[in-house]
């Protein structure tokens, strides 16, 4: 079990620690609902240093990225980031990731912790143009400072104008006493804020300075459980739940990051799927009776015929409703349709809704 540079701090704070993606990670400190609410109303800081970072550089860096990802990275300029995914050659997804354009020949790829080795091997296999790829995952820590008070609370830690930073833009500068930090207007909560990439040896100093600067704004450390409920309220896909090697970006509602203006792995088959329409779709739903949907619960029609399955579900702390994502046959996927979730021996009705569940 690996530790992040901050594991000892989480333990000192009394966090409940769990194994996650090979790391010893804090799942909660004072409880998921309290932590969730604090991010929605104030701000919180997450240690997500388990995420992977690959540096792709050289004259063929962009060519490799264009080949392995669905979005069009040629649109990126210095200081811009992009959400994308890597398709496999069988119609599914190797991983979803964020690309940071450092310059026209240097890109940082931030991948999911559970997929670091798999992604590395896949990229190496596709790298016929011999771009330079380095795994920097062990060298960097990643803190997510999320919530509506993040700009105000963190401004004292940097000379960069945080209020002027637009979503999916980033700066490289001094932050919380550490130099050459990536300050990125990105996040996984839907409540605004920043993601901070610093050297692992600086992580403790940055963490402490962030908590001190945010004290008067109500900052709290937040665990992975609240990270999950926050992202689910926004309908953000979680790899291993809502997307994986067997789900296509078209089925998963990720057509908006799948650009057929360029060639990429399996582009021809995915284009055909988009034109003909997928056989199933990822939908958002709210239960209309008591119950909580959980991953892998069956979804059925009114005649008890199986039509799909739940990929993510929870009791939404912000809305007070039982919410979920799941795949259903396309003919059942229209908004306002009624579907049924099998929860133990009960069949509970649910209504298909438009995302996000939580509207700020």
Coordinates of N, CA and C in Angstrom, one line a residue, residues 102-334:
X102 N 1.6 22.9 -21.7 CA 2.7 23.7 -21.1 C 3.3 24.6 -22.2
X103 N 3.6 24.0 -23.4 CA 3.9 24.8 -24.6 C 3.6 23.8 -25.8
X104 N 3.9 24.3 -27.0 CA 3.5 23.5 -28.2 C 4.2 22.2 -28.3
X105 N 5.3 21.9 -27.5 CA 5.9 20.6 -27.5 C 6.0 20.0 -26.2
X106 N 5.2 20.4 -25.2 CA 5.2 19.9 -23.9 C 3.8 19.9 -23.3
X107 N 3.4 18.7 -22.9 CA 2.0 18.5 -22.4 C 2.1 17.6 -21.1
X108 N 1.3 18.0 -20.1 CA 1.1 17.1 -18.9 C -0.2 16.4 -19.0
X109 N -0.2 15.1 -18.9 CA -1.4 14.3 -18.9 C -1.6 13.8 -17.5
X110 N -2.8 14.1 -16.9 CA -3.2 13.7 -15.6 C -4.2 12.6 -15.7
X111 N -3.8 11.4 -15.2 CA -4.6 10.2 -15.4 C -5.1 9.7 -14.0
X112 N -6.0 8.8 -14.0 CA -6.6 8.2 -12.8 C -5.6 7.3 -12.1
X113 N -5.6 7.3 -10.8 CA -4.6 6.6 -10.0 C -4.6 5.1 -10.3
X114 N -5.8 4.5 -10.4 CA -6.0 3.1 -10.6 C -5.5 2.6 -12.0
X115 N -5.3 3.6 -12.9 CA -4.9 3.2 -14.3 C -3.5 3.6 -14.6
X116 N -2.7 4.1 -13.7 CA -1.3 4.6 -14.0 C -0.5 3.6 -14.9
X117 N -0.4 2.4 -14.4 CA 0.4 1.3 -15.1 C -0.2 1.0 -16.4
X118 N -1.5 0.8 -16.4 CA -2.2 0.4 -17.7 C -2.1 1.5 -18.7
X119 N -2.3 2.8 -18.3 CA -2.2 3.9 -19.2 C -0.8 4.0 -19.8
X120 N 0.2 3.9 -18.9 CA 1.6 4.0 -19.3 C 1.9 2.9 -20.4
X121 N 1.5 1.7 -20.2 CA 1.7 0.6 -21.2 C 1.0 0.9 -22.5
X122 N -0.3 1.4 -22.4 CA -1.1 1.7 -23.6 C -0.4 2.8 -24.4
X123 N 0.0 3.9 -23.7 CA 0.7 5.0 -24.4 C 2.0 4.5 -25.1
X124 N 2.7 3.7 -24.4 CA 4.0 3.2 -24.9 C 3.7 2.4 -26.2
X125 N 2.7 1.6 -26.2 CA 2.3 0.8 -27.3 C 1.9 1.6 -28.5
X126 N 1.2 2.7 -28.3 CA 0.8 3.6 -29.3 C 1.8 4.6 -29.8
X127 N 2.9 4.7 -29.1 CA 3.9 5.7 -29.4 C 4.9 5.4 -30.5
X128 N 4.3 5.1 -31.7 CA 5.1 4.8 -32.8 C 5.9 6.0 -33.4
X129 N 5.5 7.2 -33.0 CA 6.2 8.4 -33.5 C 7.4 8.8 -32.5
X130 N 7.5 8.0 -31.4 CA 8.7 8.2 -30.5 C 8.7 9.5 -29.8
X131 N 7.6 10.0 -29.4 CA 7.5 11.2 -28.5 C 8.2 10.8 -27.2
X132 N 8.7 11.8 -26.5 CA 9.3 11.5 -25.2 C 8.2 11.5 -24.1
X133 N 8.1 10.4 -23.4 CA 7.1 10.3 -22.3 C 7.8 9.9 -21.0
X134 N 7.5 10.7 -20.0 CA 8.1 10.5 -18.6 C 6.9 10.3 -17.6
X135 N 7.1 9.4 -16.7 CA 6.1 9.2 -15.6 C 6.6 10.0 -14.4
X136 N 5.9 11.1 -14.1 CA 6.3 12.0 -13.0 C 5.4 11.8 -11.8
X137 N 4.6 10.7 -11.8 CA 3.6 10.5 -10.7 C 4.1 10.6 -9.3
X138 N 5.3 10.0 -9.1 CA 5.9 10.0 -7.7 C 6.5 11.3 -7.3
X139 N 6.7 12.2 -8.3 CA 7.4 13.4 -8.0 C 6.5 14.6 -7.6
X140 N 5.2 14.4 -7.9 CA 4.2 15.5 -7.7 C 3.1 15.1 -6.7
X141 N 2.7 16.1 -6.0 CA 1.5 16.0 -5.1 C 0.4 16.9 -5.8
X142 N -0.9 16.5 -5.5 CA -2.0 17.3 -6.1 C -3.0 17.5 -5.0
X143 N -3.3 18.8 -4.8 CA -4.3 19.2 -3.8 C -5.5 19.9 -4.6
X144 N -6.7 19.5 -4.3 CA -7.9 20.1 -4.9 C -8.5 21.0 -3.8
X145 N -8.5 22.3 -4.1 CA -9.1 23.3 -3.2 C -10.4 23.8 -3.9
X146 N -11.5 23.3 -3.3 CA -12.8 23.4 -4.0 C -13.9 24.1 -3.2
X147 N -14.7 24.9 -3.8 CA -15.8 25.6 -3.1 C -15.9 27.1 -3.6
X148 N -17.0 27.7 -3.3 CA -17.3 29.1 -3.8 C -16.4 30.1 -3.1
X149 N -15.7 29.8 -2.0 CA -14.9 30.8 -1.4 C -13.4 30.5 -1.7
X150 N -13.1 29.6 -2.6 CA -11.7 29.3 -2.9 C -10.9 30.5 -3.5
X151 N -11.5 31.3 -4.4 CA -10.7 32.4 -4.9 C -10.3 33.4 -3.8
X152 N -11.3 33.8 -3.0 CA -11.1 34.8 -2.0 C -10.1 34.2 -0.9
X153 N -10.3 33.0 -0.6 CA -9.5 32.4 0.5 C -8.0 32.2 0.1
X154 N -7.8 31.8 -1.2 CA -6.4 31.5 -1.6 C -5.6 32.6 -2.2
X155 N -6.3 33.7 -2.4 CA -5.6 34.8 -3.1 C -4.3 35.3 -2.4
X156 N -4.3 35.2 -1.1 CA -3.2 35.7 -0.3 C -1.9 34.8 -0.5
X157 N -2.1 33.6 -1.1 CA -1.0 32.6 -1.3 C -0.3 32.8 -2.6
X158 N -0.8 33.7 -3.5 CA -0.1 33.8 -4.8 C -0.3 35.2 -5.3
X159 N 0.6 35.6 -6.2 CA 0.5 36.9 -6.9 C -0.3 36.8 -8.2
X160 N -0.6 35.5 -8.6 CA -1.5 35.4 -9.7 C -2.9 35.8 -9.4
X161 N -3.6 36.4 -10.3 CA -5.0 36.9 -10.1 C -6.0 35.8 -10.2
X162 N -6.3 35.2 -9.1 CA -7.2 34.0 -9.2 C -8.6 34.3 -9.7
X163 N -9.1 35.5 -9.4 CA -10.4 35.8 -9.9 C -10.5 36.0 -11.4
X164 N -9.4 36.2 -12.0 CA -9.4 36.4 -13.5 C -9.2 35.1 -14.2
X165 N -8.9 34.0 -13.5 CA -8.6 32.7 -14.1 C -9.9 32.0 -14.5
X166 N -10.1 31.7 -15.8 CA -11.3 31.1 -16.3 C -11.1 29.5 -16.2
X167 N -12.3 28.8 -16.2 CA -12.3 27.4 -16.1 C -11.4 26.8 -17.2
X168 N -10.7 25.7 -16.8 CA -9.8 25.0 -17.7 C -8.6 25.9 -18.2
X169 N -8.3 26.9 -17.4 CA -7.1 27.7 -17.6 C -6.1 27.4 -16.4
X170 N -4.8 27.6 -16.6 CA -3.9 27.4 -15.5 C -2.7 28.4 -15.6
X171 N -2.1 28.6 -14.5 CA -0.8 29.4 -14.5 C 0.2 28.6 -13.8
X172 N 1.5 28.9 -14.1 CA 2.6 28.3 -13.3 C 3.3 29.4 -12.6
X173 N 3.3 29.3 -11.3 CA 3.9 30.4 -10.5 C 4.1 29.9 -9.0
X174 N 4.3 30.9 -8.2 CA 4.5 30.6 -6.8 C 3.2 30.6 -6.1
X175 N 3.0 29.5 -5.2 CA 1.8 29.3 -4.5 C 2.1 28.7 -3.1
X176 N 1.6 29.4 -2.1 CA 1.8 28.9 -0.7 C 3.2 28.6 -0.4
X177 N 4.1 29.5 -0.9 CA 5.5 29.4 -0.5 C 6.3 28.4 -1.4
X178 N 5.7 27.8 -2.4 CA 6.3 26.8 -3.2 C 6.4 27.4 -4.7
X179 N 7.6 27.2 -5.3 CA 7.7 27.7 -6.7 C 7.4 26.7 -7.7
X180 N 7.2 27.2 -9.0 CA 6.8 26.4 -10.1 C 5.7 25.5 -9.9
X181 N 4.6 26.0 -9.3 CA 3.4 25.3 -9.0 C 2.4 25.5 -10.1
X182 N 1.7 24.4 -10.6 CA 0.6 24.6 -11.5 C -0.7 24.9 -10.7
X183 N -1.2 26.1 -11.0 CA -2.5 26.6 -10.3 C -3.5 26.5 -11.4
X184 N -4.4 25.5 -11.3 CA -5.4 25.2 -12.4 C -6.8 25.4 -11.9
X185 N -7.6 26.1 -12.8 CA -9.0 26.3 -12.5 C -9.8 25.1 -13.0
X186 N -9.6 24.0 -12.3 CA -10.3 22.8 -12.6 C -10.7 22.1 -11.3
X187 N -11.5 21.1 -11.5 CA -12.0 20.4 -10.3 C -13.1 19.4 -10.6
X188 N -13.5 18.6 -9.6 CA -14.4 17.5 -9.8 C -15.6 17.6 -8.9
X189 N -15.9 18.9 -8.5 CA -17.0 19.0 -7.6 C -18.2 19.9 -8.1
X190 N -17.9 20.7 -9.1 CA -19.0 21.6 -9.6 C -19.2 22.8 -8.7
X191 N -18.3 23.1 -7.8 CA -18.5 24.2 -6.9 C -17.3 25.2 -7.1
X192 N -16.6 25.1 -8.2 CA -15.5 26.0 -8.4 C -14.3 25.7 -7.6
X193 N -13.2 26.4 -7.9 CA -12.0 26.2 -7.1 C -10.8 25.9 -8.0
X194 N -9.8 25.3 -7.4 CA -8.5 25.1 -8.1 C -7.9 23.7 -7.7
X195 N -7.0 23.3 -8.7 CA -6.2 22.1 -8.4 C -4.8 22.6 -8.4
X196 N -4.0 22.2 -7.4 CA -2.6 22.6 -7.2 C -1.7 21.5 -7.4
X197 N -0.8 21.6 -8.3 CA 0.3 20.6 -8.5 C 1.6 21.1 -8.0
X198 N 2.2 20.5 -7.0 CA 3.4 20.9 -6.5 C 4.4 19.7 -6.3
X199 N 5.6 20.0 -6.1 CA 6.6 18.9 -5.8 C 6.2 18.2 -4.5
X200 N 6.4 16.9 -4.5 CA 6.0 16.1 -3.4 C 6.6 16.6 -2.1
X201 N 7.9 17.0 -2.2 CA 8.6 17.5 -1.0 C 8.0 18.8 -0.4
X202 N 7.2 19.5 -1.3 CA 6.6 20.8 -0.8 C 5.2 20.6 -0.3
X203 N 4.6 19.3 -0.5 CA 3.2 19.1 -0.2 C 2.8 19.5 1.2
X204 N 3.6 19.2 2.2 CA 3.2 19.4 3.6 C 3.1 20.9 3.8
X205 N 4.1 21.7 3.3 CA 4.1 23.1 3.5 C 2.9 23.8 2.8
X206 N 2.6 23.3 1.6 CA 1.5 23.9 0.8 C 0.2 23.5 1.5
X207 N 0.0 22.3 2.0 CA -1.2 21.9 2.7 C -1.4 22.8 3.9
X208 N -0.4 22.9 4.7 CA -0.5 23.7 6.0 C -0.8 25.2 5.7
X209 N -0.2 25.7 4.6 CA -0.5 27.1 4.3 C -1.9 27.3 3.7
X210 N -2.4 26.3 3.0 CA -3.7 26.4 2.5 C -4.7 26.4 3.6
X211 N -4.5 25.5 4.6 CA -5.5 25.4 5.7 C -5.4 26.7 6.5
X212 N -4.2 27.3 6.7 CA -4.1 28.5 7.5 C -4.8 29.7 6.7
X213 N -4.6 29.8 5.4 CA -5.2 30.9 4.6 C -6.7 30.7 4.6
X214 N -7.2 29.5 4.6 CA -8.6 29.3 4.5 C -9.4 29.2 5.8
X215 N -8.6 29.4 6.9 CA -9.3 29.2 8.2 C -10.4 30.1 8.4
X216 N -10.3 31.4 8.1 CA -11.4 32.4 8.3 C -12.5 32.2 7.4
X217 N -12.3 31.4 6.3 CA -13.4 31.1 5.3 C -14.0 29.8 5.5
X218 N -13.7 29.1 6.6 CA -14.3 27.8 6.9 C -13.8 26.6 6.2
X219 N -12.5 26.7 5.8 CA -12.0 25.5 5.1 C -11.9 24.3 6.0
X220 N -12.1 23.1 5.4 CA -11.9 21.8 6.1 C -11.3 20.8 5.1
X221 N -10.5 19.9 5.7 CA -10.0 18.8 4.9 C -11.2 17.9 4.5
X222 N -11.2 17.4 3.3 CA -12.3 16.6 2.7 C -11.8 15.3 2.2
X223 N -12.5 14.2 2.5 CA -12.1 12.9 2.0 C -12.7 12.4 0.7
X224 N -12.4 11.2 0.3 CA -12.8 10.7 -1.0 C -14.3 10.4 -1.0
X225 N -14.9 10.1 0.1 CA -16.4 9.9 0.1 C -17.2 11.1 -0.4
X226 N -16.8 12.3 0.2 CA -17.5 13.5 -0.3 C -17.1 13.9 -1.7
X227 N -15.9 13.6 -2.1 CA -15.5 13.8 -3.5 C -16.4 13.1 -4.4
X228 N -16.8 11.8 -4.0 CA -17.7 11.0 -4.8 C -19.1 11.6 -4.9
X229 N -19.6 12.0 -3.7 CA -21.0 12.5 -3.8 C -21.1 13.8 -4.5
X230 N -20.0 14.6 -4.4 CA -20.0 15.9 -5.1 C -20.0 15.8 -6.6
X231 N -19.1 14.8 -7.0 CA -19.0 14.6 -8.5 C -20.3 14.0 -9.1
X232 N -20.9 13.1 -8.3 CA -22.1 12.4 -8.7 C -23.3 13.4 -8.9
X233 N -23.4 14.4 -8.0 CA -24.4 15.4 -8.1 C -24.3 16.2 -9.4
X234 N -23.1 16.3 -9.9 CA -22.8 17.0 -11.2 C -23.0 16.1 -12.4
X235 N -23.0 14.8 -12.1 CA -23.0 13.8 -13.2 C -21.7 13.6 -13.9
X236 N -20.6 13.9 -13.2 CA -19.3 13.6 -13.7 C -19.0 12.1 -13.7
X237 N -18.5 11.6 -14.8 CA -18.2 10.2 -14.8 C -17.0 9.8 -13.9
X238 N -17.1 8.6 -13.3 CA -16.0 8.1 -12.5 C -15.6 6.8 -13.2
X239 N -14.2 6.8 -13.5 CA -13.7 5.6 -14.2 C -13.8 4.4 -13.3
X240 N -14.2 3.3 -13.9 CA -14.4 2.1 -13.1 C -15.8 1.9 -12.7
X241 N -16.6 3.0 -12.7 CA -18.1 2.9 -12.4 C -18.8 3.2 -13.7
X242 N -18.8 4.5 -14.1 CA -19.6 4.9 -15.2 C -19.0 4.7 -16.6
X243 N -17.7 4.7 -16.6 CA -16.9 4.4 -17.9 C -15.8 3.4 -17.6
X244 N -15.5 2.5 -18.6 CA -14.5 1.6 -18.4 C -14.1 1.0 -19.8
X245 N -13.4 -0.1 -19.8 CA -12.9 -0.7 -21.1 C -14.1 -1.2 -22.0
X246 N -15.3 -1.3 -21.4 CA -16.4 -1.9 -22.1 C -17.4 -0.8 -22.5
X247 N -17.3 0.4 -22.1 CA -18.2 1.5 -22.4 C -17.6 2.5 -23.4
X248 N -18.4 2.8 -24.4 CA -17.8 3.8 -25.4 C -18.1 5.2 -25.0
X249 N -17.3 6.2 -25.5 CA -17.6 7.6 -25.1 C -18.9 8.0 -25.7
X250 N -19.4 7.4 -26.7 CA -20.7 7.8 -27.3 C -21.8 7.4 -26.4
X251 N -21.8 6.1 -25.9 CA -22.8 5.6 -24.9 C -22.8 6.4 -23.6
X252 N -21.6 6.9 -23.2 CA -21.4 7.5 -21.9 C -21.7 9.0 -22.0
X253 N -22.2 9.5 -23.1 CA -22.6 10.9 -23.2 C -21.3 11.8 -23.3
X254 N -20.2 11.2 -23.8 CA -19.0 12.0 -24.0 C -18.7 12.3 -25.4
X255 N -19.8 12.4 -26.2 CA -19.7 12.8 -27.6 C -19.1 14.2 -27.7
X256 N -19.3 15.0 -26.7 CA -18.8 16.4 -26.8 C -17.2 16.5 -26.7
X257 N -16.6 15.4 -26.2 CA -15.1 15.4 -26.2 C -14.6 14.4 -27.2
X258 N -15.5 14.0 -28.2 CA -15.1 13.0 -29.2 C -15.2 13.7 -30.6
X259 N -14.0 14.2 -31.1 CA -14.0 15.0 -32.3 C -13.5 14.3 -33.5
X260 N -14.3 14.1 -34.5 CA -14.0 13.4 -35.7 C -13.4 14.2 -36.8
X261 N -12.8 15.4 -36.4 CA -12.1 16.3 -37.3 C -10.6 15.8 -37.4
X262 N -10.3 14.7 -36.7 CA -8.9 14.2 -36.7 C -9.0 12.7 -36.6
X263 N -7.9 12.0 -36.8 CA -7.9 10.6 -36.7 C -7.4 10.2 -35.3
X264 N -7.9 9.2 -34.7 CA -7.4 8.7 -33.4 C -7.8 7.2 -33.3
X265 N -7.3 6.5 -32.3 CA -7.6 5.1 -32.1 C -9.1 4.8 -32.1
X266 N -9.4 3.9 -33.0 CA -10.8 3.4 -33.2 C -11.8 4.5 -33.6
X267 N -11.3 5.6 -34.2 CA -12.2 6.7 -34.6 C -13.3 6.2 -35.6
X268 N -12.9 5.4 -36.5 CA -13.9 5.0 -37.5 C -15.1 4.3 -36.9
X269 N -14.8 3.3 -36.0 CA -15.9 2.6 -35.4 C -16.8 3.5 -34.5
X270 N -16.1 4.4 -33.8 CA -16.9 5.3 -32.9 C -17.7 6.3 -33.7
X271 N -17.2 6.7 -34.9 CA -18.0 7.6 -35.7 C -19.2 6.9 -36.3
X272 N -19.0 5.6 -36.6 CA -20.2 4.8 -37.1 C -21.2 4.7 -36.0
X273 N -20.7 4.4 -34.8 CA -21.7 4.3 -33.6 C -22.4 5.6 -33.4
X274 N -21.8 6.7 -33.5 CA -22.4 8.0 -33.3 C -23.5 8.2 -34.4
X275 N -23.2 7.9 -35.6 CA -24.1 8.1 -36.8 C -25.3 7.2 -36.7
X276 N -25.1 5.9 -36.3 CA -26.2 5.0 -36.2 C -26.9 5.0 -34.9
X277 N -26.3 5.6 -33.9 CA -26.9 5.7 -32.5 C -26.5 4.5 -31.7
X278 N -26.1 4.7 -30.4 CA -25.6 3.6 -29.6 C -26.8 2.7 -29.2
X279 N -26.6 1.5 -28.8 CA -27.7 0.6 -28.4 C -28.1 0.9 -26.9
X280 N -27.2 1.5 -26.2 CA -27.5 1.9 -24.8 C -27.0 3.2 -24.5
X281 N -27.5 3.9 -23.5 CA -27.0 5.2 -23.1 C -26.9 5.3 -21.6
X282 N -25.9 6.1 -21.1 CA -25.8 6.4 -19.7 C -26.8 7.5 -19.4
X283 N -27.7 7.3 -18.4 CA -28.7 8.2 -18.0 C -28.6 8.6 -16.6
X284 N -29.2 9.7 -16.2 CA -29.3 10.2 -14.8 C -30.7 9.9 -14.4
X285 N -30.9 9.5 -13.1 CA -32.2 9.3 -12.6 C -32.3 9.6 -11.1
X286 N -33.6 9.9 -10.7 CA -33.9 10.1 -9.3 C -35.0 9.1 -8.9
X287 N -34.8 8.5 -7.8 CA -35.8 7.6 -7.3 C -37.0 8.4 -6.8
X288 N -38.2 7.9 -7.1 CA -39.4 8.6 -6.7 C -40.1 7.9 -5.4
X289 N -39.4 6.8 -5.0 CA -39.8 6.2 -3.7 C -38.6 5.9 -2.9
X290 N -38.8 5.5 -1.6 CA -37.7 5.3 -0.7 C -36.7 4.2 -1.2
X291 N -35.4 4.5 -1.0 CA -34.4 3.5 -1.4 C -33.1 4.3 -1.8
X292 N -32.0 3.5 -1.9 CA -30.8 4.1 -2.5 C -30.2 3.2 -3.5
X293 N -30.0 3.7 -4.7 CA -29.4 2.9 -5.8 C -27.9 2.7 -5.6
X294 N -27.4 1.5 -5.8 CA -26.0 1.2 -5.7 C -25.5 0.6 -7.0
X295 N -24.2 0.7 -7.1 CA -23.5 0.2 -8.3 C -23.9 -1.3 -8.6
X296 N -24.2 -1.6 -9.8 CA -24.5 -2.9 -10.3 C -25.9 -3.4 -10.0
X297 N -26.7 -2.6 -9.3 CA -28.2 -3.0 -9.2 C -28.8 -3.0 -10.6
X298 N -29.7 -3.9 -10.8 CA -30.4 -4.1 -12.1 C -31.4 -3.0 -12.3
X299 N -31.5 -2.5 -13.5 CA -32.6 -1.6 -13.9 C -33.5 -2.4 -14.8
X300 N -34.8 -2.3 -14.5 CA -35.8 -3.1 -15.3 C -36.9 -2.2 -15.8
X301 N -37.7 -2.7 -16.8 CA -38.9 -1.9 -17.2 C -40.1 -2.3 -16.4
X302 N -41.3 -1.8 -16.7 CA -42.5 -2.0 -15.9 C -42.9 -3.4 -15.9
X303 N -42.4 -4.2 -16.8 CA -42.7 -5.7 -16.9 C -41.6 -6.5 -16.3
X304 N -40.7 -5.9 -15.6 CA -39.6 -6.6 -14.9 C -38.6 -7.1 -15.9
X305 N -38.6 -6.7 -17.1 CA -37.5 -7.1 -18.1 C -36.3 -6.2 -17.8
X306 N -35.1 -6.9 -17.8 CA -33.9 -6.2 -17.5 C -33.5 -5.3 -18.7
X307 N -33.3 -4.0 -18.4 CA -32.9 -3.1 -19.5 C -31.6 -2.4 -19.2
X308 N -31.0 -2.7 -18.1 CA -29.7 -2.0 -17.8 C -29.2 -2.2 -16.4
X309 N -28.3 -1.3 -15.9 CA -27.8 -1.5 -14.6 C -27.3 -0.1 -14.1
X310 N -27.2 0.0 -12.8 CA -26.7 1.2 -12.1 C -25.2 1.2 -12.1
X311 N -24.6 2.4 -12.4 CA -23.2 2.5 -12.4 C -22.7 3.3 -11.1
X312 N -23.5 4.2 -10.7 CA -23.2 5.0 -9.5 C -24.5 5.4 -8.8
X313 N -24.5 5.5 -7.5 CA -25.7 6.0 -6.8 C -25.5 6.4 -5.4
X314 N -26.3 7.3 -4.9 CA -26.1 7.8 -3.5 C -27.4 8.5 -3.1
X315 N -27.4 8.9 -1.8 CA -28.4 9.8 -1.3 C -27.7 11.2 -1.4
X316 N -28.2 12.1 -2.3 CA -27.6 13.4 -2.6 C -27.7 14.3 -1.3
X317 N -26.6 14.7 -0.7 CA -26.6 15.6 0.4 C -27.2 16.9 0.1
X318 N -27.0 17.4 -1.1 CA -27.5 18.8 -1.5 C -29.0 18.8 -1.8
X319 N -29.5 17.7 -2.4 CA -30.9 17.8 -2.9 C -31.8 16.9 -2.0
X320 N -31.2 16.1 -1.2 CA -32.0 15.2 -0.3 C -32.7 14.1 -1.1
X321 N -32.3 13.9 -2.4 CA -33.0 12.8 -3.2 C -32.0 11.7 -3.4
X322 N -32.5 10.5 -3.7 CA -31.7 9.4 -4.1 C -31.4 9.5 -5.6
X323 N -30.2 9.6 -5.9 CA -29.8 9.8 -7.3 C -28.9 8.7 -7.8
X324 N -28.8 8.6 -9.2 CA -27.9 7.6 -9.7 C -27.7 7.8 -11.2
X325 N -26.6 7.1 -11.7 CA -26.3 7.0 -13.1 C -26.4 5.6 -13.5
X326 N -26.8 5.3 -14.7 CA -26.8 3.9 -15.2 C -27.0 3.8 -16.6
X327 N -26.6 2.7 -17.2 CA -26.9 2.4 -18.6 C -28.2 1.7 -18.8
X328 N -29.0 2.2 -19.8 CA -30.2 1.6 -20.2 C -30.3 1.5 -21.7
X329 N -31.1 0.5 -22.2 CA -31.3 0.4 -23.6 C -31.8 1.8 -24.1
X330 N -31.3 2.2 -25.3 CA -31.6 3.5 -25.8 C -33.1 3.9 -25.9
X331 N -33.9 2.9 -26.1 CA -35.4 3.2 -26.3 C -36.0 3.6 -24.9
X332 N -35.3 3.4 -23.8 CA -35.8 3.7 -22.5 C -35.1 5.0 -21.9
X333 N -34.3 5.7 -22.7 CA -33.3 6.7 -22.2 C -33.8 8.1 -22.2
X334 N -35.1 8.3 -22.7 CA -35.6 9.7 -22.8 C -35.9 10.3 -21.4

